[in-house]
Amino acid sequence: MHITNSKFVKKHMTTLGLGLALLLAAQQVIAGTIIDVSQYGVTKNDGSDSTYQIRKILEMAKQQGATKIVFPKGKYDFYPDRAMQKNVYISNNDPGVKRIIFPLDGFENLEIDGQGSDFMFHGGVNPFVLEDGKNIKFSHFSVDFKRSFHSEASVLATGDGYLDIHIPEAFPYKINTAGILTFVGLQDSPPGKILIPKLERRIAVDNASDYQFKRLLEFDAKLRETAYMRKDIQTGNGLPAEKLPGDRNVRIFQKDLVATVGNIMTFQAKYRKYPGFVVSDSSDVVLDNITIHHAGGMGLLAQRSHNVTMQNSKVTPSEGRYVSTTADATHFVNCTGKIQLLNNLFENQKDDATNIHGIYVAVDKILDAKTIDVRLQHPQQYGFDFIDAGDTLELVHAPSMNTYSTAKVASSERISEEITRVVFQDKFDSRLQEGDSIAEVRDYAEVLIKGNTIRRNRARGMLLNSRGKTVVEDNYFHAPGSAILFEGDANFWYEQGGVSQAIIRNNVFDNSFYAQWGTGIIAVAAGIDNKYKESSRYNKNILIENNTFKVFDYAPILNLFSVDGLVFKNNVIEKNSAYPARAKYKHLFVVNHSDAVSIEKDNTFVGFEKSKEELTKFSTSL
């Protein structure tokens, strides 16, 4: 008998207890199909905590093989108290024990359909963590946090070494006894929670680091984008401050504080603990019609996963905020198959729209002719596992970024979160030395980035470093730094790059590179030591055609380093006066230590004072 709408279940939910109600419903409803959460104790639009019910529903769904979990349209709230706790390593974010609202471990053939719902998360939680999943879809809901992990303030006045700011109520703060401005969380609990003052104070202290900041950045209040030519102001964990007359008015002190009255000063979150969606070791994952208003880190982080698509979705601030995610909108690490970003809006995030790359690991110690210890170098890569028996690894000379050999893995053992011991099947190349790097040779992901809008964020548009075929077409870019950056390094982020085929066509680059992040609208770089710049060529085979570049001065359209093969053809370059021209830039095309670079004659230049011949000359400096 089908009793999805059973009055009995609804009426006696509290008396039977949630566990028994779920058991009764599971026996009579699931049958391997669709779960409507409203039938299992999940309520909407009342601020109540749905976390525990969701955990039980997920357990039931896995047991019964449900294919869809549906949330009737409404607002649902999730708090940390009853979230699953688990130690999670998330590349390019801060690792640690996470409180996970939707723990999706080992799920297959499941869709979570919000039907237009708003999911509101409270406190330090990780909304979605998918591990070892297959054929998973997230659709038709938004993700937001009641208290964002960054903070914002409007600029009231400026002076020598100080700013006067007004801090809205949405961003709670305090000035401590030492006269330091710090930000804190909301006093935020679900309706009906019994509050124990001493316990609440302890929790507030434990979570204080979630709202620490490390730098400031000014946003233009009218354009709702990073302010023209402003750069990050480094601050540490707090700023000297004093209260001013007026509600929530504060004066902050630091010698390099600069801003325009009326603009917005944003306080960058120190940590990346709470990305919106984490996808690990999974395949065939789709985000469709998802809106990410905020996350404490990346919006979507996919690692070691196969076939990941985000489409028809948005990363955009909620009303009243200037910043969406506190880091990249999307980020992909050591992924395979196909990465697709289709018809999305990425705006106002505090870093790039996407970064697609692999991982380099440094050779820490050579133990014998077959055995080495390798070390993850950047703290936000600690715990990242990618070396398994049977894998092939490339051996890379770190200063030149040249791959000189490969070796097949017999076994690997994690020694600590930084160190892994690797035993190869055969003796490795005798050129391998401590300080070199290794990376996985894999089915490098094919990348399709089509129909997206990228604008108003801090830093760059897209970092594209997959060795699979990469196509970027029909997108709109308005980024303050480089709209597109190809790079790779084995000396800081240890991100494996080196594109082998990239096509950039039919895009609009609308006055990108109007601020501080990058060296040109499209930049190609690599972390190569000066000694090897003449011989090393890291990125290859880049075609840039049929695009429109709107520019306001002579900053580089292309700034190339260590490229072998680039063609720039049939593009339109239009000069305008959208921003003040910068005198320091003299050349549209800067090329260094590269081969086979061609600026074709069919490119069109509109509105320039210089001749086409002058405009297309290569320079080796800005």
Coordinates of C-alpha atoms in Angstrom, one line a residue:
M1 CA 0.0 0.0 0.0
H2 CA 1.4 3.4 -1.0
I3 CA 1.1 5.9 2.0
T4 CA 3.4 8.7 1.0
N5 CA 0.7 11.2 2.2
S6 CA -0.5 9.1 5.1
K7 CA -2.2 11.2 7.8
F8 CA -1.1 8.5 10.3
V9 CA 2.6 9.1 9.7
K10 CA 2.2 12.8 9.9
K11 CA 0.0 12.8 13.0
H12 CA 2.0 10.3 15.0
M13 CA 5.6 11.4 13.9
T14 CA 6.4 12.8 17.3
T15 CA 4.9 10.0 19.3
L16 CA 6.3 7.2 17.3
G17 CA 9.7 8.9 17.2
L18 CA 11.6 9.7 14.0
G19 CA 13.4 6.4 13.8
L20 CA 10.2 4.3 13.8
A21 CA 8.4 6.7 11.4
L22 CA 11.3 6.4 9.0
L23 CA 11.3 2.6 9.3
L24 CA 7.5 2.5 8.6
A25 CA 7.9 4.8 5.6
A26 CA 10.9 3.0 4.3
Q27 CA 9.0 -0.3 4.3
Q28 CA 6.0 1.1 2.4
V29 CA 7.2 3.9 0.3
I30 CA 10.7 3.7 -1.0
A31 CA 10.7 0.7 -3.3
G32 CA 13.9 2.0 -4.9
T33 CA 12.4 5.2 -6.3
I34 CA 11.7 8.7 -4.9
I35 CA 11.9 10.1 -1.4
D36 CA 9.9 13.2 -0.6
V37 CA 11.7 14.6 2.5
S38 CA 8.5 16.3 3.8
Q39 CA 7.1 12.8 4.6
Y40 CA 10.0 12.1 7.0
G41 CA 10.1 14.9 9.5
V42 CA 11.8 17.5 7.4
T43 CA 10.0 20.8 7.6
K44 CA 10.5 24.0 5.7
N45 CA 10.2 27.8 6.3
D46 CA 10.3 27.5 10.1
G47 CA 14.0 27.7 10.8
S48 CA 14.1 24.3 12.4
D49 CA 17.3 22.1 12.1
S50 CA 16.8 19.4 9.4
T51 CA 20.3 18.0 9.8
Y52 CA 19.5 14.8 11.8
Q53 CA 16.5 13.9 9.6
I54 CA 18.6 14.3 6.5
R55 CA 21.3 11.9 7.9
K56 CA 18.6 9.3 8.5
I57 CA 17.0 9.8 5.1
L58 CA 20.4 9.4 3.4
E59 CA 21.0 6.1 5.3
M60 CA 17.6 4.9 4.3
A61 CA 18.1 6.0 0.7
K62 CA 21.3 4.0 0.4
Q63 CA 19.7 0.9 2.0
Q64 CA 16.7 1.0 -0.3
G65 CA 18.4 2.1 -3.5
A66 CA 16.4 5.3 -3.9
T67 CA 17.1 7.2 -7.1
K68 CA 15.9 10.7 -6.1
I69 CA 15.5 12.7 -2.9
V70 CA 13.1 15.6 -3.4
F71 CA 12.7 18.8 -1.3
P72 CA 9.4 20.5 -1.9
K73 CA 10.1 24.2 -2.7
G74 CA 10.9 26.2 0.5
K75 CA 13.7 27.2 2.8
Y76 CA 15.5 24.5 4.8
D77 CA 18.0 25.2 7.6
F78 CA 21.0 23.1 8.7
Y79 CA 23.0 23.5 11.9
P80 CA 26.3 21.9 13.0
D81 CA 25.1 20.2 16.3
R82 CA 23.9 16.9 14.7
A83 CA 26.1 16.9 11.6
M84 CA 28.3 14.0 10.8
Q85 CA 31.9 14.5 12.0
K86 CA 34.8 13.2 9.8
N87 CA 38.4 14.0 9.1
V88 CA 38.5 15.1 5.4
Y89 CA 41.5 16.2 3.2
I90 CA 40.4 18.7 0.6
S91 CA 43.0 19.8 -1.9
N92 CA 43.6 23.6 -2.1
N93 CA 41.4 24.0 1.0
D94 CA 42.2 23.5 4.7
P95 CA 42.0 19.9 5.9
G96 CA 40.7 18.8 9.2
V97 CA 37.7 17.4 11.1
K98 CA 34.5 18.5 9.2
R99 CA 30.9 18.7 10.3
I100 CA 29.1 17.4 7.2
I101 CA 25.4 18.1 6.6
F102 CA 25.0 15.8 3.5
P103 CA 27.6 13.0 3.9
L104 CA 27.4 11.2 0.6
D105 CA 29.8 8.3 0.8
G106 CA 29.4 5.5 -1.6
F107 CA 26.2 6.6 -3.2
E108 CA 25.3 5.6 -6.7
N109 CA 22.5 6.7 -9.1
L110 CA 21.0 9.4 -6.9
E111 CA 19.6 12.9 -7.6
I112 CA 19.1 15.5 -4.9
D113 CA 16.4 17.7 -6.3
G114 CA 15.6 20.9 -4.4
Q115 CA 12.7 22.0 -6.7
G116 CA 13.8 25.6 -6.3
S117 CA 14.5 25.4 -2.6
D118 CA 16.9 27.5 -0.5
F119 CA 19.3 25.6 1.7
M120 CA 20.6 27.8 4.6
F121 CA 23.6 26.6 6.5
H122 CA 24.6 27.8 10.0
G123 CA 28.0 27.9 11.5
G124 CA 31.1 26.0 10.5
V125 CA 29.7 23.2 8.4
N126 CA 30.5 21.5 5.1
P127 CA 27.2 21.3 3.1
F128 CA 27.9 18.4 0.6
V129 CA 30.8 15.9 0.7
L130 CA 30.6 13.2 -1.9
E131 CA 33.1 10.4 -1.8
D132 CA 33.3 7.2 -3.9
G133 CA 30.1 8.1 -5.7
K134 CA 28.8 7.3 -9.1
N135 CA 26.1 9.0 -11.3
I136 CA 25.2 11.7 -8.8
K137 CA 23.1 14.8 -9.7
F138 CA 22.4 17.9 -7.6
S139 CA 19.7 20.1 -9.0
H140 CA 17.4 23.1 -8.5
F141 CA 18.5 24.6 -5.1
S142 CA 20.6 27.3 -3.6
V143 CA 23.4 27.1 -1.0
D144 CA 24.0 30.0 1.5
F145 CA 25.3 30.6 5.0
K146 CA 23.5 32.7 7.5
R147 CA 26.8 34.2 8.6
S148 CA 29.4 34.5 5.9
F149 CA 33.0 33.6 6.6
H150 CA 34.2 36.9 5.2
S151 CA 33.0 40.3 6.4
E152 CA 32.2 43.6 4.7
A153 CA 32.0 47.3 5.7
S154 CA 31.3 50.6 3.9
V155 CA 34.0 53.3 3.9
L156 CA 32.9 56.5 5.7
A157 CA 36.1 58.5 5.7
T158 CA 39.8 58.2 5.1
G159 CA 42.9 59.7 6.7
D160 CA 46.6 59.2 7.1
G161 CA 46.9 55.6 8.3
Y162 CA 43.3 55.0 9.1
L163 CA 39.8 54.3 7.7
D164 CA 36.5 55.0 9.2
I165 CA 34.0 52.3 8.4
H166 CA 30.5 51.2 9.1
I167 CA 30.0 47.5 9.7
P168 CA 26.5 46.1 9.0
E169 CA 24.7 43.9 11.5
A170 CA 25.2 40.9 9.2
F171 CA 28.9 40.9 10.1
P172 CA 29.2 40.7 13.9
Y173 CA 32.4 42.1 15.4
K174 CA 34.1 43.1 18.6
I175 CA 37.0 45.3 19.6
N176 CA 38.8 43.4 22.3
T177 CA 40.6 44.7 25.4
A178 CA 43.8 45.1 23.4
G179 CA 42.0 47.4 20.9
I180 CA 42.0 44.9 18.0
L181 CA 39.1 44.5 15.6
T182 CA 38.0 40.9 15.2
F183 CA 34.9 39.4 13.6
V184 CA 32.7 36.7 15.3
G185 CA 29.9 34.4 14.5
L186 CA 26.2 35.0 15.0
Q187 CA 24.3 34.0 18.1
D188 CA 22.5 31.5 15.9
S189 CA 20.4 28.5 17.1
P190 CA 17.4 26.7 15.8
P191 CA 14.0 27.5 17.4
G192 CA 13.4 25.6 20.6
K193 CA 17.1 24.9 21.4
I194 CA 17.9 25.1 25.1
L195 CA 20.7 27.6 25.5
I196 CA 23.3 27.0 28.2
P197 CA 25.2 30.3 28.5
K198 CA 28.6 28.8 29.5
L199 CA 28.4 26.2 26.8
E200 CA 27.4 28.8 24.2
R201 CA 30.3 31.0 25.1
R202 CA 32.7 28.0 24.8
I203 CA 31.4 27.1 21.4
A204 CA 31.8 30.7 20.3
V205 CA 35.5 30.7 21.4
D206 CA 36.1 27.4 19.7
N207 CA 34.7 28.7 16.4
A208 CA 36.3 32.2 16.5
S209 CA 38.9 31.3 13.9
D210 CA 36.2 30.7 11.3
Y211 CA 35.8 34.5 11.0
Q212 CA 39.4 35.6 11.2
F213 CA 40.6 37.7 8.3
K214 CA 44.0 38.1 6.6
R215 CA 43.7 41.0 4.2
L216 CA 41.4 43.7 2.9
L217 CA 40.2 44.4 -0.6
E218 CA 38.1 47.4 -1.8
F219 CA 35.0 46.9 -4.0
D220 CA 33.5 49.6 -6.1
A221 CA 30.0 50.1 -4.6
K222 CA 28.4 51.2 -7.8
L223 CA 30.0 48.7 -10.2
R224 CA 29.9 46.0 -7.6
E225 CA 33.3 44.8 -8.6
T226 CA 36.9 45.1 -7.3
A227 CA 37.9 48.7 -7.4
Y228 CA 40.0 49.9 -10.3
M229 CA 43.7 49.1 -9.7
R230 CA 43.3 48.3 -6.0
K231 CA 45.3 45.5 -4.5
D232 CA 45.1 43.4 -1.4
I233 CA 46.1 45.0 1.9
Q234 CA 47.7 42.4 4.1
T235 CA 46.6 42.6 7.7
G236 CA 47.4 39.5 9.8
N237 CA 44.7 38.4 12.2
G238 CA 43.3 41.7 13.3
L239 CA 43.6 45.5 13.0
P240 CA 44.0 48.2 15.7
A241 CA 40.6 49.9 16.0
E242 CA 38.5 52.2 18.1
K243 CA 34.8 52.8 18.4
L244 CA 33.4 55.9 16.7
P245 CA 30.2 57.9 17.4
G246 CA 27.2 56.2 15.7
D247 CA 25.9 52.7 15.7
R248 CA 28.6 50.2 14.4
N249 CA 31.0 52.8 13.2
V250 CA 34.7 52.0 13.7
R251 CA 38.1 53.5 12.9
I252 CA 40.7 51.0 11.8
F253 CA 44.5 51.8 11.7
Q254 CA 47.3 50.6 9.4
K255 CA 49.7 52.8 7.5
D256 CA 48.8 51.5 4.1
L257 CA 45.0 51.7 4.3
V258 CA 43.6 53.3 1.2
A259 CA 40.1 53.5 -0.1
T260 CA 37.4 55.7 -1.7
V261 CA 34.6 57.0 0.5
G262 CA 31.4 55.2 -0.3
N263 CA 33.1 52.0 -1.5
I264 CA 33.0 48.6 0.3
M265 CA 35.9 47.2 2.2
T266 CA 35.9 43.4 2.3
F267 CA 37.7 41.4 4.9
Q268 CA 39.1 38.2 3.3
A269 CA 38.6 35.0 5.3
K270 CA 41.8 33.6 6.6
Y271 CA 40.9 29.9 6.1
R272 CA 39.3 27.7 3.5
K273 CA 37.5 25.2 5.6
Y274 CA 34.0 25.0 4.2
P275 CA 33.7 24.6 0.5
G276 CA 30.1 24.2 -0.8
F277 CA 30.4 20.9 -2.7
V278 CA 33.4 18.5 -2.3
V279 CA 33.5 15.7 -4.9
S280 CA 36.2 13.1 -4.2
D281 CA 37.0 9.9 -6.1
S282 CA 33.7 9.9 -7.8
S283 CA 32.4 9.7 -11.4
D284 CA 29.6 11.2 -13.5
V285 CA 28.7 14.0 -11.2
V286 CA 26.4 16.9 -12.4
L287 CA 25.4 20.2 -10.8
D288 CA 22.5 21.5 -12.7
N289 CA 20.6 24.7 -11.8
I290 CA 22.5 25.2 -8.5
T291 CA 23.1 28.6 -7.0
I292 CA 26.0 29.0 -4.6
H293 CA 25.6 32.3 -2.7
H294 CA 28.4 31.6 -0.3
A295 CA 30.9 29.0 0.9
G296 CA 33.9 29.2 3.1
G297 CA 36.4 28.2 0.4
M298 CA 35.6 26.9 -3.1
G299 CA 32.0 26.6 -4.4
L300 CA 32.8 23.3 -6.0
L301 CA 36.0 21.3 -5.4
A302 CA 36.4 18.1 -7.4
Q303 CA 39.4 15.9 -6.8
R304 CA 40.5 12.6 -8.4
S305 CA 37.1 12.4 -10.1
H306 CA 35.9 11.4 -13.5
N307 CA 33.4 13.3 -15.6
V308 CA 32.2 16.4 -13.6
T309 CA 29.7 18.9 -15.1
M310 CA 28.4 22.2 -13.7
Q311 CA 25.7 23.7 -15.9
N312 CA 23.0 26.4 -15.8
S313 CA 24.2 27.3 -12.4
K314 CA 25.3 30.5 -10.5
V315 CA 28.0 31.5 -8.0
T316 CA 26.7 34.9 -7.0
P317 CA 26.3 36.8 -3.7
S318 CA 23.0 36.9 -1.8
E319 CA 21.3 40.2 -1.4
G320 CA 23.3 42.6 0.7
R321 CA 26.7 41.1 0.1
Y322 CA 29.4 42.0 -2.4
V323 CA 31.3 38.6 -2.1
S324 CA 30.1 35.1 -2.9
T325 CA 32.6 32.3 -2.2
T326 CA 35.7 33.1 -0.3
A327 CA 37.9 31.4 -2.8
D328 CA 37.4 29.9 -6.4
A329 CA 34.0 29.4 -7.7
T330 CA 35.1 25.9 -9.0
H331 CA 38.3 24.0 -8.7
F332 CA 39.4 20.6 -10.2
V333 CA 42.4 18.6 -9.1
N334 CA 43.8 15.4 -10.8
C335 CA 40.4 14.8 -12.5
T336 CA 39.9 12.7 -15.6
G337 CA 37.3 12.1 -18.3
K338 CA 35.5 15.4 -19.1
I339 CA 35.2 18.6 -17.1
Q340 CA 32.4 20.8 -18.4
L341 CA 31.3 24.2 -17.3
L342 CA 28.3 25.2 -19.4
N343 CA 26.1 28.3 -19.2
N344 CA 27.0 29.3 -15.7
L345 CA 27.4 32.7 -14.0
F346 CA 30.5 33.1 -11.9
E347 CA 30.7 36.4 -10.1
N348 CA 32.1 38.2 -7.1
Q349 CA 34.0 35.2 -5.8
K350 CA 37.2 36.0 -3.9
D351 CA 39.4 34.1 -6.4
D352 CA 39.2 32.6 -9.8
A353 CA 36.1 31.2 -11.7
T354 CA 38.0 27.9 -12.1
N355 CA 41.4 26.3 -11.7
I356 CA 42.0 23.0 -13.4
H357 CA 45.3 21.3 -12.6
G358 CA 47.2 18.3 -11.3
I359 CA 49.5 17.9 -8.3
Y360 CA 53.3 17.8 -8.2
V361 CA 54.9 16.2 -5.2
A362 CA 58.5 16.8 -4.3
V363 CA 61.0 14.0 -3.9
D364 CA 62.0 14.3 -0.3
K365 CA 64.3 11.3 0.2
I366 CA 65.8 8.6 -2.1
L367 CA 66.0 5.4 0.0
D368 CA 67.3 3.0 -2.7
A369 CA 67.2 2.4 -6.4
K370 CA 63.5 1.6 -6.3
T371 CA 62.2 3.5 -3.3
I372 CA 61.6 7.2 -2.6
D373 CA 59.7 9.3 0.0
V374 CA 57.8 12.1 -1.6
R375 CA 56.4 15.2 0.3
L376 CA 53.3 17.3 -0.3
Q377 CA 54.7 20.8 -0.1
H378 CA 51.7 23.2 0.3
P379 CA 49.7 22.8 3.6
Q380 CA 46.5 22.9 1.6
Q381 CA 47.5 19.8 -0.2
Y382 CA 48.3 17.7 2.9
G383 CA 46.6 14.4 2.9
F384 CA 46.0 14.4 -0.8
D385 CA 46.3 10.7 -2.0
F386 CA 46.9 10.0 -5.7
I387 CA 49.6 7.3 -5.8
D388 CA 48.5 3.7 -6.1
A389 CA 50.0 0.4 -7.2
G390 CA 50.0 0.2 -11.0
D391 CA 50.1 4.0 -11.5
T392 CA 52.6 5.6 -13.8
L393 CA 54.4 8.7 -12.5
E394 CA 56.3 11.3 -14.5
L395 CA 59.7 12.3 -13.1
V396 CA 60.1 16.1 -13.4
H397 CA 63.2 18.2 -13.1
A398 CA 61.7 20.9 -10.9
P399 CA 63.9 23.9 -11.9
S400 CA 63.1 23.4 -15.7
M401 CA 59.7 21.8 -15.3
N402 CA 60.9 19.2 -17.9
T403 CA 59.6 15.6 -17.7
Y404 CA 62.6 13.3 -18.3
S405 CA 61.2 9.9 -17.5
T406 CA 58.4 7.8 -16.1
A407 CA 58.2 5.0 -13.6
K408 CA 55.5 2.5 -12.6
V409 CA 54.4 2.1 -9.0
A410 CA 54.6 -1.3 -7.2
S411 CA 53.3 0.0 -3.9
S412 CA 52.7 3.1 -1.9
E413 CA 52.4 3.8 1.8
R414 CA 51.2 7.0 3.5
I415 CA 53.7 7.8 6.3
S416 CA 52.1 11.0 7.4
E417 CA 49.8 13.6 5.9
E418 CA 52.8 15.1 4.1
I419 CA 55.0 12.0 3.3
T420 CA 54.2 9.0 1.1
R421 CA 56.7 6.2 0.5
V422 CA 56.7 5.0 -3.1
V423 CA 58.2 1.7 -4.3
F424 CA 58.6 1.4 -8.1
Q425 CA 58.4 -1.9 -10.0
D426 CA 61.8 -1.3 -11.6
K427 CA 64.8 0.9 -10.8
F428 CA 63.9 4.5 -11.5
D429 CA 65.9 6.8 -13.9
S430 CA 69.3 7.6 -12.4
R431 CA 68.7 11.3 -13.1
L432 CA 66.1 11.5 -10.3
Q433 CA 67.3 13.5 -7.4
E434 CA 66.0 14.9 -4.2
G435 CA 64.2 18.1 -4.9
D436 CA 62.7 16.9 -8.2
S437 CA 59.0 16.3 -8.5
I438 CA 56.6 13.5 -9.5
A439 CA 53.1 13.7 -10.9
E440 CA 50.5 11.2 -12.0
V441 CA 50.4 10.3 -15.7
R442 CA 46.6 9.8 -16.2
D443 CA 43.7 10.2 -18.6
Y444 CA 44.0 14.0 -18.5
A445 CA 40.6 15.6 -18.5
E446 CA 39.1 17.1 -21.7
V447 CA 37.8 20.5 -20.8
L448 CA 34.8 22.3 -22.3
I449 CA 34.0 25.8 -20.9
K450 CA 31.1 27.2 -22.9
G451 CA 28.5 29.9 -22.5
N452 CA 29.6 31.2 -19.1
T453 CA 29.7 34.7 -17.7
I454 CA 32.8 35.5 -15.5
R455 CA 32.9 38.9 -13.9
R456 CA 33.4 41.2 -10.8
N457 CA 35.6 38.7 -8.9
R458 CA 38.9 39.2 -7.2
A459 CA 41.9 37.8 -9.2
R460 CA 41.7 36.0 -12.5
G461 CA 39.0 34.4 -14.7
M462 CA 40.2 30.9 -15.4
L463 CA 43.4 28.9 -14.7
L464 CA 43.6 26.2 -17.4
N465 CA 46.2 23.5 -16.8
S466 CA 44.8 20.2 -18.1
R467 CA 46.8 18.4 -20.7
G468 CA 43.7 17.1 -22.3
K469 CA 42.1 19.1 -25.1
T470 CA 40.7 22.3 -23.7
V471 CA 38.0 24.4 -25.5
V472 CA 36.9 27.8 -24.2
E473 CA 34.1 29.3 -26.3
D474 CA 31.2 31.6 -26.3
N475 CA 32.0 33.0 -22.8
Y476 CA 32.0 36.6 -21.4
F477 CA 35.0 37.7 -19.3
H478 CA 35.3 40.8 -17.2
A479 CA 38.0 39.9 -14.7
P480 CA 40.3 42.4 -12.8
G481 CA 43.3 40.2 -13.5
S482 CA 44.1 37.8 -16.4
A483 CA 40.9 36.5 -17.9
I484 CA 42.8 33.2 -18.8
L485 CA 46.0 32.0 -17.3
F486 CA 48.0 28.9 -18.3
E487 CA 50.8 28.1 -15.9
G488 CA 52.2 25.4 -13.6
D489 CA 54.9 25.3 -10.9
A490 CA 56.9 23.0 -8.7
N491 CA 58.1 25.6 -6.3
F492 CA 55.0 27.1 -4.5
W493 CA 51.5 25.7 -5.2
Y494 CA 53.0 22.6 -6.9
E495 CA 50.2 22.5 -9.5
Q496 CA 50.8 20.4 -12.5
G497 CA 50.0 22.1 -15.8
G498 CA 51.4 22.2 -19.3
V499 CA 48.5 22.3 -21.8
S500 CA 49.0 20.3 -25.0
Q501 CA 46.0 21.7 -27.0
A502 CA 43.9 24.7 -26.1
I503 CA 41.3 26.5 -28.3
I504 CA 39.9 29.9 -27.2
R505 CA 37.3 31.1 -29.6
N506 CA 34.2 33.3 -29.9
N507 CA 34.6 34.9 -26.5
V508 CA 34.2 38.5 -25.4
F509 CA 36.9 39.8 -23.2
D510 CA 35.4 43.0 -21.8
N511 CA 38.0 45.3 -20.3
S512 CA 39.6 42.5 -18.3
F513 CA 43.0 43.0 -16.5
Y514 CA 42.0 46.4 -15.1
A515 CA 43.7 45.6 -11.7
Q516 CA 46.6 43.8 -10.2
W517 CA 46.3 40.0 -10.8
G518 CA 48.3 38.8 -13.8
T519 CA 50.4 40.1 -16.6
G520 CA 47.9 40.3 -19.5
I521 CA 44.4 39.5 -20.6
I522 CA 45.6 36.0 -21.7
A523 CA 48.8 35.1 -19.9
V524 CA 51.0 32.0 -20.3
A525 CA 53.5 31.4 -17.5
A526 CA 55.5 28.6 -15.8
G527 CA 57.6 28.4 -12.7
I528 CA 60.9 27.9 -14.6
D529 CA 64.3 28.8 -13.1
N530 CA 66.2 31.5 -15.0
K531 CA 68.9 29.0 -15.9
Y532 CA 66.4 27.0 -18.1
K533 CA 64.3 29.8 -19.7
E534 CA 66.0 29.5 -23.1
S535 CA 65.4 25.8 -23.5
S536 CA 62.2 24.8 -21.5
R537 CA 58.8 25.1 -23.2
Y538 CA 56.0 24.2 -20.9
N539 CA 52.7 25.1 -22.6
K540 CA 52.0 24.1 -26.2
N541 CA 49.5 24.4 -29.1
I542 CA 47.2 27.3 -28.2
L543 CA 44.8 28.7 -30.8
I544 CA 43.0 32.0 -30.1
E545 CA 40.5 32.9 -32.8
N546 CA 37.3 34.9 -33.5
N547 CA 37.3 36.6 -30.1
T548 CA 36.4 40.2 -29.3
F549 CA 38.8 42.1 -26.9
K550 CA 37.6 45.4 -25.5
V551 CA 40.6 47.2 -24.0
F552 CA 41.1 50.7 -22.5
D553 CA 44.9 51.0 -22.8
Y554 CA 48.0 49.2 -24.1
A555 CA 48.2 46.5 -21.5
P556 CA 49.0 43.2 -23.0
I557 CA 46.3 41.2 -24.7
L558 CA 48.9 38.3 -24.7
N559 CA 51.8 37.9 -22.3
L560 CA 53.6 34.7 -23.2
F561 CA 56.4 32.8 -21.6
S562 CA 57.7 29.3 -22.3
V563 CA 55.2 28.6 -25.1
D564 CA 55.7 26.3 -28.1
G565 CA 53.0 27.1 -30.7
L566 CA 50.4 29.8 -30.4
V567 CA 48.3 31.3 -33.2
F568 CA 46.2 34.5 -32.7
K569 CA 43.9 35.1 -35.6
N570 CA 40.7 36.7 -36.8
N571 CA 40.1 38.6 -33.5
V572 CA 38.7 42.0 -33.1
I573 CA 40.4 44.4 -30.7
E574 CA 38.4 47.5 -29.8
K575 CA 39.8 50.4 -27.7
N576 CA 37.5 52.4 -25.4
S577 CA 37.7 54.6 -22.3
A578 CA 35.9 52.4 -19.7
Y579 CA 38.8 53.0 -17.2
P580 CA 41.7 55.4 -17.0
A581 CA 44.6 54.4 -19.3
R582 CA 47.8 53.3 -17.5
A583 CA 51.0 54.9 -18.7
K584 CA 53.2 51.9 -17.7
Y585 CA 51.7 49.6 -20.4
K586 CA 53.1 50.1 -24.0
H587 CA 52.6 46.8 -25.9
L588 CA 49.6 44.6 -26.7
F589 CA 51.8 41.6 -27.3
V590 CA 54.6 40.5 -25.0
V591 CA 56.5 37.3 -25.9
N592 CA 59.4 35.8 -24.0
H593 CA 61.3 32.6 -24.4
S594 CA 58.7 31.1 -26.8
D595 CA 58.6 29.4 -30.2
A596 CA 56.2 29.4 -33.1
V597 CA 54.1 32.4 -32.0
S598 CA 52.1 33.9 -34.8
I599 CA 49.9 37.1 -34.8
E600 CA 48.0 36.8 -38.1
K601 CA 47.2 39.7 -40.4
D602 CA 43.5 39.1 -40.3
N603 CA 43.1 40.6 -36.8
T604 CA 41.1 43.8 -36.7
F605 CA 42.0 46.8 -34.5
V606 CA 39.5 49.6 -33.9
G607 CA 40.0 53.0 -32.1
F608 CA 43.7 52.9 -31.7
E609 CA 46.1 55.8 -32.5
K610 CA 48.9 53.5 -33.5
S611 CA 49.1 51.6 -36.8
K612 CA 48.3 47.9 -37.1
E613 CA 52.0 47.2 -37.8
E614 CA 53.0 49.0 -34.6
L615 CA 50.3 47.3 -32.6
T616 CA 51.2 43.7 -33.6
K617 CA 54.9 44.0 -32.9
F618 CA 56.2 41.6 -30.2
S619 CA 57.9 43.1 -27.2
T620 CA 59.8 41.4 -24.4
S621 CA 58.6 43.9 -21.7
L622 CA 55.3 45.6 -20.8

